Amino acid sequence: MPEGPSIVLLKEAAQQFAGQKIIAVSGDSKIDHSLLLNKKVLTFNSWGKHFLICLKDLTIRIHLLMFGSYRINEQKPGKTIRLSLRFKTGEINFYTCSIVYLPGDPGDHYDWSADVMSDEWDAGSARKKLKKRPGLMACDALLEQDIFAGVGNIIKNEVLYRIRVHPESLVNKLPAAKLKEMISESRIYSFQFLEWKRNNELKKHWLAHTKKLCLRCKLPFIKKYTGVKKRRSFICENCQVLYT
DNA sequence: TCCAATGTTTCGCC
DNA sequence: GGGCGAAACATTGG
């Protein structure tokens, strides 16, 4: 159940197989297994919530969606494997996920400057994209994968609480400094998420997401399904300013 | 026990 | 055919 940072952890865990040949393929995925057998994995990569297994001229794109999971060098008892890749030194197994092939080079398919976890992340580029979207709410903007690839609902809620912006604020009504803060904090928080997740302590750091009371003012959070995307937002109407 | 949820795609209607 | 919203998919913890 992954946002971008969780996919970075998957990439790290898979790294032990980089450069190795796929010696067996199984699973109920509809993709053509024969394109993988005996092929070498060049690199593991990620873009937002997409996990990428890069071969020569072919990339396997794995999206874990809401409920997907994986195991490395073990299996989930009694669960159907969507795709299993075996290497000389172990195996990686994926469950309940979307798997498609991307032909050619990953760079043909992805704008790396949009990925908040990428070295190539470009805040200025995000700002330009937001400028072209008048009427877009902050809550929807942060979930827009073309702009903030990797940001999911948890990161959305935590970023908006941190910067004290109401989720239903319109991005083109945010003061310039606030807009910049929203963009920069999306990356900063995502990297904190990564470290907390790595240490299995993510939840205890949540300040807004699923919370009942605002720690700053002690007033209750309003839970509301906001924006075009109608995703859960936790709002402190006292601390978070609505810009409209 | 039941329900909601770290997400995206597809279908059907206007 | 575009735009929209609902439905589909599917697992697990609270």
CSV table of N, CA and C in Angstrom, one decimal, chain A residues 5-73:
chain,number,residue,atom,x,y,z
A,5,PRO,N,7.7,7.0,-1.3
A,5,PRO,CA,8.8,6.6,-0.5
A,5,PRO,C,8.8,5.1,-0.3
A,6,SER,N,7.7,4.4,-0.2
A,6,SER,CA,7.6,3.0,0.0
A,6,SER,C,8.2,2.3,-1.2
A,7,ILE,N,8.0,2.9,-2.4
A,7,ILE,CA,8.5,2.3,-3.6
A,7,ILE,C,10.1,2.4,-3.7
A,8,VAL,N,10.6,3.5,-3.1
A,8,VAL,CA,12.0,3.7,-3.0
A,8,VAL,C,12.6,2.5,-2.1
A,9,LEU,N,11.9,2.2,-1.0
A,9,LEU,CA,12.3,1.1,-0.2
A,9,LEU,C,12.3,-0.2,-0.9
A,10,LEU,N,11.3,-0.4,-1.7
A,10,LEU,CA,11.2,-1.6,-2.6
A,10,LEU,C,12.4,-1.7,-3.5
A,11,LYS,N,12.7,-0.5,-4.1
A,11,LYS,CA,13.9,-0.5,-5.1
A,11,LYS,C,15.2,-0.8,-4.3
A,12,GLU,N,15.3,-0.3,-3.1
A,12,GLU,CA,16.5,-0.7,-2.4
A,12,GLU,C,16.6,-2.1,-2.1
A,13,ALA,N,15.4,-2.7,-1.7
A,13,ALA,CA,15.4,-4.1,-1.3
A,13,ALA,C,15.7,-5.0,-2.5
A,14,ALA,N,15.3,-4.6,-3.7
A,14,ALA,CA,15.5,-5.4,-4.9
A,14,ALA,C,16.9,-5.3,-5.5
A,15,GLN,N,17.6,-4.3,-5.0
A,15,GLN,CA,18.9,-4.0,-5.6
A,15,GLN,C,19.9,-5.2,-5.6
A,16,GLN,N,19.7,-6.1,-4.6
A,16,GLN,CA,20.5,-7.3,-4.5
A,16,GLN,C,20.5,-8.1,-5.8
A,17,PHE,N,19.5,-7.9,-6.7
A,17,PHE,CA,19.4,-8.7,-7.9
A,17,PHE,C,19.8,-8.0,-9.1
A,18,ALA,N,20.2,-6.7,-9.0
A,18,ALA,CA,20.6,-5.9,-10.1
A,18,ALA,C,21.7,-6.6,-10.8
A,19,GLY,N,21.7,-6.6,-12.2
A,19,GLY,CA,22.7,-7.3,-13.0
A,19,GLY,C,22.6,-8.8,-13.1
A,20,GLN,N,21.6,-9.3,-12.4
A,20,GLN,CA,21.4,-10.8,-12.5
A,20,GLN,C,20.4,-11.2,-13.6
A,21,LYS,N,20.6,-12.4,-14.0
A,21,LYS,CA,19.7,-13.0,-15.0
A,21,LYS,C,18.4,-13.6,-14.4
A,22,ILE,N,17.3,-13.4,-15.0
A,22,ILE,CA,16.0,-14.0,-14.6
A,22,ILE,C,16.0,-15.5,-15.0
A,23,ILE,N,16.1,-16.4,-14.0
A,23,ILE,CA,16.2,-17.8,-14.4
A,23,ILE,C,14.9,-18.5,-14.3
A,24,ALA,N,13.8,-17.9,-13.8
A,24,ALA,CA,12.5,-18.5,-13.8
A,24,ALA,C,11.5,-17.4,-13.6
A,25,VAL,N,10.3,-17.6,-14.3
A,25,VAL,CA,9.2,-16.6,-14.3
A,25,VAL,C,8.0,-17.4,-14.0
A,26,SER,N,7.1,-16.9,-13.1
A,26,SER,CA,5.8,-17.5,-12.9
A,26,SER,C,4.9,-16.4,-12.4
A,27,GLY,N,3.6,-16.9,-12.2
A,27,GLY,CA,2.6,-15.9,-11.7
A,27,GLY,C,1.4,-15.8,-12.7
A,28,ASP,N,0.3,-15.2,-12.2
A,28,ASP,CA,-0.9,-15.2,-13.1
A,28,ASP,C,-1.0,-13.9,-13.9
A,29,SER,N,0.0,-13.1,-13.9
A,29,SER,CA,0.0,-11.9,-14.7
A,29,SER,C,-0.1,-12.2,-16.2
A,30,LYS,N,-0.8,-11.4,-16.9
A,30,LYS,CA,-1.1,-11.7,-18.3
A,30,LYS,C,0.1,-11.3,-19.2
A,31,ILE,N,1.1,-10.7,-18.6
A,31,ILE,CA,2.3,-10.4,-19.5
A,31,ILE,C,3.0,-11.6,-20.0
A,32,ASP,N,3.6,-11.5,-21.1
A,32,ASP,CA,4.3,-12.6,-21.8
A,32,ASP,C,5.6,-13.0,-21.0
A,33,HIS,N,5.6,-14.1,-20.3
A,33,HIS,CA,6.7,-14.5,-19.5
A,33,HIS,C,8.0,-14.7,-20.3
A,34,SER,N,7.8,-15.1,-21.6
A,34,SER,CA,8.9,-15.5,-22.4
A,34,SER,C,9.8,-14.3,-22.7
A,35,LEU,N,9.3,-13.1,-22.6
A,35,LEU,CA,10.1,-11.9,-22.8
A,35,LEU,C,11.1,-11.7,-21.7
A,36,LEU,N,10.9,-12.4,-20.5
A,36,LEU,CA,11.7,-12.1,-19.3
A,36,LEU,C,12.7,-13.2,-19.1
A,37,LEU,N,12.3,-14.4,-19.5
A,37,LEU,CA,13.2,-15.6,-19.1
A,37,LEU,C,14.6,-15.5,-19.7
A,38,ASN,N,15.6,-15.6,-18.9
A,38,ASN,CA,17.0,-15.6,-19.3
A,38,ASN,C,17.5,-14.2,-19.7
A,39,LYS,N,16.7,-13.2,-19.4
A,39,LYS,CA,17.1,-11.8,-19.6
A,39,LYS,C,17.7,-11.2,-18.4
A,40,LYS,N,18.6,-10.3,-18.6
A,40,LYS,CA,19.3,-9.7,-17.4
A,40,LYS,C,18.6,-8.4,-17.0
A,41,VAL,N,18.5,-8.3,-15.7
A,41,VAL,CA,18.0,-7.0,-15.1
A,41,VAL,C,19.1,-6.0,-15.1
A,42,LEU,N,18.9,-4.9,-15.8
A,42,LEU,CA,20.0,-3.9,-15.9
A,42,LEU,C,19.9,-3.1,-14.6
A,43,THR,N,18.7,-2.5,-14.3
A,43,THR,CA,18.6,-1.7,-13.1
A,43,THR,C,17.2,-1.8,-12.6
A,44,PHE,N,17.0,-1.5,-11.3
A,44,PHE,CA,15.7,-1.3,-10.7
A,44,PHE,C,15.6,0.2,-10.5
A,45,ASN,N,14.4,0.7,-10.9
A,45,ASN,CA,14.2,2.1,-10.8
A,45,ASN,C,12.8,2.4,-10.3
A,46,SER,N,12.4,3.7,-10.1
A,46,SER,CA,11.1,4.0,-9.7
A,46,SER,C,10.7,5.4,-10.2
A,47,TRP,N,9.5,5.6,-10.4
A,47,TRP,CA,8.9,6.9,-10.8
A,47,TRP,C,7.6,7.0,-10.0
A,48,GLY,N,7.6,7.9,-9.0
A,48,GLY,CA,6.4,8.1,-8.2
A,48,GLY,C,6.1,6.7,-7.5
A,49,LYS,N,4.9,6.3,-7.8
A,49,LYS,CA,4.4,5.0,-7.2
A,49,LYS,C,4.7,3.8,-8.1
A,50,HIS,N,5.4,4.1,-9.2
A,50,HIS,CA,5.7,3.0,-10.2
A,50,HIS,C,7.0,2.4,-9.8
A,51,PHE,N,7.1,1.0,-9.7
A,51,PHE,CA,8.3,0.3,-9.6
A,51,PHE,C,8.7,-0.2,-10.9
A,52,LEU,N,10.0,0.0,-11.3
A,52,LEU,CA,10.4,-0.3,-12.7
A,52,LEU,C,11.6,-1.3,-12.7
A,53,ILE,N,11.4,-2.4,-13.4
A,53,ILE,CA,12.4,-3.4,-13.6
A,53,ILE,C,12.9,-3.2,-15.0
A,54,CYS,N,14.1,-2.7,-15.2
A,54,CYS,CA,14.6,-2.3,-16.5
A,54,CYS,C,15.5,-3.4,-17.1
A,55,LEU,N,15.0,-3.9,-18.3
A,55,LEU,CA,15.8,-4.8,-19.1
A,55,LEU,C,16.3,-4.1,-20.3
A,56,LYS,N,17.0,-4.7,-21.1
A,56,LYS,CA,17.4,-4.1,-22.4
A,56,LYS,C,16.2,-3.9,-23.3
A,57,ASP,N,15.9,-2.7,-23.6
A,57,ASP,CA,14.8,-2.4,-24.5
A,57,ASP,C,13.4,-2.7,-24.0
A,58,LEU,N,13.3,-3.0,-22.7
A,58,LEU,CA,12.0,-3.4,-22.1
A,58,LEU,C,12.0,-3.1,-20.6
A,59,THR,N,10.9,-2.4,-20.1
A,59,THR,CA,10.8,-2.2,-18.7
A,59,THR,C,9.5,-2.8,-18.2
A,60,ILE,N,9.6,-3.5,-17.1
A,60,ILE,CA,8.4,-4.0,-16.4
A,60,ILE,C,7.9,-2.9,-15.4
A,61,ARG,N,6.7,-2.5,-15.6
A,61,ARG,CA,6.1,-1.4,-14.7
A,61,ARG,C,5.2,-2.1,-13.7
A,62,ILE,N,5.5,-2.0,-12.5
A,62,ILE,CA,4.6,-2.6,-11.4
A,62,ILE,C,4.0,-1.5,-10.6
A,63,HIS,N,2.7,-1.5,-10.5
A,63,HIS,CA,2.0,-0.6,-9.7
A,63,HIS,C,1.2,-1.3,-8.6
A,64,LEU,N,1.5,-1.1,-7.4
A,64,LEU,CA,0.9,-1.9,-6.3
A,64,LEU,C,-0.5,-1.4,-6.0
A,65,LEU,N,-0.9,-0.3,-6.6
A,65,LEU,CA,-2.3,0.2,-6.4
A,65,LEU,C,-2.5,0.3,-4.9
A,66,MET,N,-3.8,0.1,-4.4
A,66,MET,CA,-4.1,0.3,-3.0
A,66,MET,C,-3.6,-0.9,-2.2
A,67,PHE,N,-3.7,-2.1,-2.7
A,67,PHE,CA,-3.6,-3.3,-1.8
A,67,PHE,C,-2.4,-4.2,-2.2
A,68,GLY,N,-1.6,-3.7,-3.2
A,68,GLY,CA,-0.5,-4.6,-3.6
A,68,GLY,C,0.6,-4.8,-2.6
A,69,SER,N,1.3,-5.9,-2.7
A,69,SER,CA,2.4,-6.2,-1.8
A,69,SER,C,3.5,-7.0,-2.5
A,70,TYR,N,4.6,-7.2,-1.8
A,70,TYR,CA,5.7,-8.0,-2.4
A,70,TYR,C,6.4,-8.7,-1.3
A,71,ARG,N,7.2,-9.7,-1.7
A,71,ARG,CA,8.0,-10.4,-0.7
A,71,ARG,C,9.3,-10.7,-1.4
A,72,ILE,N,10.4,-10.6,-0.7
A,72,ILE,CA,11.7,-10.9,-1.3
A,72,ILE,C,12.3,-12.1,-0.6
A,73,ASN,N,12.6,-13.1,-1.3
A,73,ASN,CA,13.2,-14.4,-0.8
A,73,ASN,C,12.2,-15.1,0.2
